[in-house]
Coordinates of C-alpha atoms in Angstrom, one line a residue:
M10 CA 95.3 65.1 247.6
F11 CA 98.7 64.6 246.2
E12 CA 97.4 61.9 243.5
K13 CA 94.3 64.7 242.6
A14 CA 97.1 67.2 242.1
A15 CA 99.5 65.2 239.9
V16 CA 96.1 63.7 237.6
K17 CA 95.5 67.6 237.3
S18 CA 99.0 68.3 236.2
A19 CA 98.9 65.6 234.0
I20 CA 95.5 66.9 232.5
A21 CA 96.8 69.9 232.3
L22 CA 100.1 69.0 230.3
L23 CA 98.2 66.8 227.9
A24 CA 95.7 69.6 227.0
L25 CA 98.7 71.8 226.4
F26 CA 100.5 68.9 224.4
S27 CA 97.1 68.4 222.1
L28 CA 97.0 72.7 221.8
M29 CA 100.9 72.1 220.6
L30 CA 100.2 70.1 218.3
A31 CA 96.9 71.8 216.9
G32 CA 99.6 74.7 216.1
C33 CA 101.1 72.1 213.5
T34 CA 98.2 71.2 211.3
K35 CA 97.0 72.6 208.6
D36 CA 95.0 75.2 210.1
A37 CA 97.6 76.9 212.5
P38 CA 98.2 80.5 212.2
R39 CA 100.8 81.5 209.6
P40 CA 104.2 82.5 211.8
E41 CA 104.4 86.2 212.4
R42 CA 106.0 88.4 209.5
S43 CA 108.1 90.6 210.7
N44 CA 110.2 90.8 207.9
P45 CA 108.7 88.8 204.9
A46 CA 111.1 89.2 202.3
M47 CA 113.5 87.3 204.4
L48 CA 111.7 83.6 204.0
Q49 CA 110.1 81.9 201.0
W50 CA 105.9 82.2 201.9
L51 CA 104.8 78.9 199.4
P52 CA 105.5 76.3 201.7
I53 CA 103.8 78.2 205.0
I54 CA 100.5 78.9 202.3
K55 CA 100.7 75.2 201.5
Q56 CA 100.6 74.3 205.3
S57 CA 98.2 76.8 206.4
G58 CA 95.6 75.7 203.8
K59 CA 95.1 79.5 202.9
L60 CA 96.1 82.1 200.1
V61 CA 95.7 85.5 201.8
I62 CA 94.6 88.0 198.8
A63 CA 94.6 91.8 199.4
T64 CA 91.8 93.3 196.9
T65 CA 89.9 96.1 196.5
E66 CA 86.4 96.3 194.9
N67 CA 86.4 96.9 190.8
Y68 CA 83.8 95.6 188.7
P69 CA 84.0 93.4 186.8
F70 CA 87.1 92.1 188.0
E71 CA 86.5 91.6 191.4
Y72 CA 83.1 92.7 192.9
T73 CA 80.3 91.4 195.3
D74 CA 77.4 90.4 193.4
E75 CA 74.1 92.7 194.7
E76 CA 71.7 89.9 194.6
T77 CA 73.7 86.9 196.2
G78 CA 76.4 88.7 197.9
E79 CA 78.5 86.5 196.8
F80 CA 82.4 87.8 195.6
I81 CA 83.0 87.3 191.7
G82 CA 84.5 88.4 188.8
Y83 CA 87.4 87.9 186.6
D84 CA 89.9 88.2 188.9
V85 CA 88.2 86.3 191.5
D86 CA 88.3 83.1 188.8
L87 CA 92.0 83.9 188.1
A88 CA 92.6 83.9 191.7
Q89 CA 91.1 80.3 192.8
A90 CA 93.0 78.8 189.6
I91 CA 95.8 80.4 191.3
A92 CA 94.9 78.8 194.9
D93 CA 94.0 75.3 193.2
E94 CA 97.4 75.0 191.6
I95 CA 98.5 75.5 195.0
G96 CA 95.9 73.4 197.0
V97 CA 94.4 75.7 199.3
D98 CA 91.7 77.8 199.8
I99 CA 91.5 81.8 199.3
E100 CA 90.8 84.5 202.2
W101 CA 90.1 87.8 200.5
I102 CA 90.7 90.9 202.3
K103 CA 89.7 94.3 201.3
M104 CA 91.3 97.6 201.3
P105 CA 91.4 100.9 199.7
F106 CA 93.0 100.5 196.6
S107 CA 96.0 103.0 197.8
E108 CA 97.3 100.6 201.1
L109 CA 97.1 97.3 199.0
L110 CA 100.9 97.2 198.5
N111 CA 101.7 98.6 201.6
A112 CA 99.3 95.8 203.7
L113 CA 101.7 92.9 201.1
Q114 CA 105.0 94.3 202.2
L115 CA 103.5 94.1 205.8
G116 CA 102.9 90.7 205.4
K117 CA 99.0 91.0 206.2
A118 CA 98.3 89.4 202.5
D119 CA 100.2 86.9 199.9
M120 CA 99.5 88.8 197.1
V121 CA 97.3 91.4 195.5
I122 CA 95.3 90.6 193.1
A123 CA 93.2 94.3 192.1
S124 CA 93.2 94.5 188.2
M125 CA 96.3 96.6 188.7
Y126 CA 98.6 98.0 186.3
I127 CA 102.0 96.8 185.9
T128 CA 104.0 99.8 186.2
E129 CA 107.8 100.3 186.6
E130 CA 107.2 102.4 189.9
R131 CA 105.0 99.4 191.5
E132 CA 108.3 97.2 190.0
R133 CA 110.3 99.0 192.2
A134 CA 108.0 98.1 195.6
V135 CA 107.3 94.8 194.7
D136 CA 107.6 91.7 192.2
M137 CA 104.8 91.6 189.8
S138 CA 103.6 88.7 187.6
D139 CA 103.8 88.7 183.9
K140 CA 100.9 90.3 182.1
Y141 CA 97.6 88.3 181.9
L142 CA 95.3 91.2 180.3
D143 CA 96.1 94.3 178.1
S144 CA 94.2 97.4 178.5
G145 CA 94.8 100.9 179.2
M146 CA 93.3 104.4 180.4
A147 CA 90.5 106.0 178.9
I148 CA 88.5 109.3 179.3
V149 CA 84.8 108.6 180.9
K150 CA 82.2 111.6 180.4
R151 CA 78.7 112.1 180.8
M152 CA 76.1 111.1 178.0
G153 CA 75.3 114.6 176.1
D154 CA 78.7 116.3 177.1
H155 CA 80.0 117.3 173.7
S156 CA 82.5 119.4 174.7
V157 CA 85.0 116.7 175.6
R158 CA 86.4 115.0 172.4
S159 CA 89.9 113.9 173.0
L160 CA 92.9 115.1 175.3
N161 CA 93.4 118.3 173.9
D162 CA 89.7 119.5 175.0
L163 CA 90.4 119.0 178.6
N164 CA 91.5 122.5 179.7
G165 CA 89.2 123.9 182.2
K166 CA 88.3 120.4 183.4
T167 CA 88.1 119.0 186.7
I168 CA 89.1 115.3 186.5
G169 CA 88.3 112.4 188.8
V170 CA 90.9 109.8 189.7
K171 CA 91.3 107.0 192.0
T172 CA 93.8 107.5 194.6
Q173 CA 97.7 106.5 194.3
A174 CA 96.4 104.7 190.8
T175 CA 97.4 105.5 186.9
S176 CA 94.6 107.3 186.5
E177 CA 95.8 110.0 188.7
R178 CA 99.3 109.6 188.0
E179 CA 98.2 110.3 184.4
A180 CA 96.2 113.5 185.3
E181 CA 99.0 114.7 187.2
A182 CA 101.5 114.1 184.0
L183 CA 98.8 116.5 182.0
I184 CA 99.6 118.8 184.3
A185 CA 102.9 119.0 184.3
Q186 CA 102.6 119.0 180.4
G187 CA 101.1 122.6 180.8
K188 CA 97.5 121.5 180.9
E189 CA 95.0 123.7 182.8
I190 CA 93.1 121.2 184.6
K191 CA 92.2 120.4 188.8
I192 CA 92.5 116.7 189.5
R193 CA 89.9 115.4 192.4
S194 CA 91.0 111.9 194.1
Y195 CA 88.4 109.1 195.1
A196 CA 89.4 106.1 197.2
S197 CA 87.7 103.6 194.4
V198 CA 86.3 103.7 190.9
A199 CA 82.6 103.5 192.2
E200 CA 83.2 107.1 193.9
C201 CA 84.6 108.2 190.7
M202 CA 81.8 107.3 189.0
E203 CA 79.0 108.5 191.5
A204 CA 80.9 112.0 191.5
L205 CA 81.0 112.2 187.1
R206 CA 77.0 111.1 187.5
S207 CA 76.7 113.8 190.1
G208 CA 78.6 116.6 188.0
E209 CA 81.3 117.1 191.1
V210 CA 83.9 116.1 188.0
D211 CA 83.6 116.7 184.7
I212 CA 85.4 113.9 183.8
V213 CA 86.9 110.6 184.5
F214 CA 89.9 108.4 183.8
N215 CA 89.2 104.8 184.2
D216 CA 90.5 101.9 182.9
Y217 CA 89.0 100.8 179.7
L218 CA 88.0 97.4 179.9
K219 CA 86.1 97.9 183.1
Q220 CA 84.6 101.2 181.6
V221 CA 82.9 99.4 178.7
S222 CA 81.9 96.5 181.4
Y223 CA 80.7 99.3 183.4
N224 CA 78.5 100.9 181.0
Q225 CA 77.2 97.8 179.7
H226 CA 75.8 96.9 183.5
Y227 CA 74.6 100.5 184.5
P228 CA 73.2 101.8 181.5
E229 CA 71.5 103.9 183.7
A230 CA 74.4 106.0 184.8
H231 CA 74.8 107.7 181.1
L232 CA 78.1 107.6 180.8
E233 CA 80.4 107.1 177.8
L234 CA 83.8 106.5 177.2
V235 CA 85.7 108.8 174.7
G236 CA 87.3 107.3 172.1
G237 CA 89.5 103.6 173.2
A238 CA 92.6 103.8 175.7
F239 CA 95.1 106.5 175.6
T240 CA 97.8 104.8 177.2
Q241 CA 98.7 101.0 177.0
E242 CA 98.7 99.2 180.0
G243 CA 99.1 95.6 181.3
F244 CA 97.3 94.1 184.7
G245 CA 99.4 92.1 186.8
I246 CA 99.4 90.4 190.4
A247 CA 102.0 91.8 193.0
V248 CA 103.7 89.7 195.0
V249 CA 107.0 90.9 198.2
K250 CA 110.0 91.2 196.5
G251 CA 111.9 88.2 196.6
Q252 CA 109.3 85.4 196.5
T253 CA 110.2 83.7 193.7
E254 CA 108.6 80.2 194.7
L255 CA 105.1 81.9 195.2
L256 CA 105.5 84.3 192.1
Q257 CA 106.9 80.9 189.8
V258 CA 103.2 79.4 190.2
V259 CA 101.5 82.3 189.6
N260 CA 103.4 82.5 185.9
Q261 CA 102.4 78.8 185.3
V262 CA 98.9 79.4 185.8
I263 CA 98.5 82.7 184.0
H264 CA 100.7 81.2 181.3
R265 CA 98.8 77.7 181.0
L266 CA 95.4 79.8 181.1
Q267 CA 96.5 81.6 178.4
E268 CA 97.9 78.8 176.0
N269 CA 94.8 76.3 176.9
G270 CA 92.3 78.5 176.0
D271 CA 90.7 79.3 179.7
A272 CA 91.8 83.4 179.5
D273 CA 89.3 83.2 176.2
V274 CA 86.8 81.8 178.5
L275 CA 87.1 84.5 181.2
Y276 CA 87.4 87.2 178.9
S277 CA 84.5 86.0 177.5
K278 CA 82.1 85.4 180.8
W279 CA 83.2 88.8 182.4
L280 CA 83.9 91.5 179.6
Q281 CA 81.9 90.9 176.7

């Protein structure tokens, strides 16, 4: 009886030891990040073998292909280049745009790649990478609507914007300047486009590059741009403040792609 008990105890201890060893392997879950800014994440990412990226779907930067179900886009290819540089796989977590930076600060993701503009407000909350693309806000209207030709024609209009995005900030700035407009905020660009098509809003503020691609891909939507961009913005990647090692890798990849011509290849692939 005692021998059987000893054997069972030894087996249990061996199993426990095996679990402990497994916890040190590359596939082990990363430690709890109750205070994300207190440690450098790059070694943890390398050990886990996984780069967790928070995003929201934005055609043509990050979106699910309707035919294949594959998650693709400009930012997806850029993220893959970063993951390859680190030597890990990618785990994408999708959420509303308004939740992205909060998820990052809580340690739920290693970075945010979501065709996000670099702004002073965001840089107070997180560290942003160097710019990887130039763009800006633009006005979108229904084809055949001749009442809007510029920002000067917005009085009395209802504007669709994305919640907590630059589009919302720009619309609020117009109200502060005395424009008589109404704002309707939506969780995604797709919802903004649907609201415009249905007549729920009169115009939408959207990123210029995104809208050019959207109009080309969805001609049946019968939407068009009003001129070019009326702001100058740059896309960046967000990491938690103080993550200098991770940010350095991100910037190295961005600059390498720009210098060796791969950024031009990405532009031609996704934005032309």
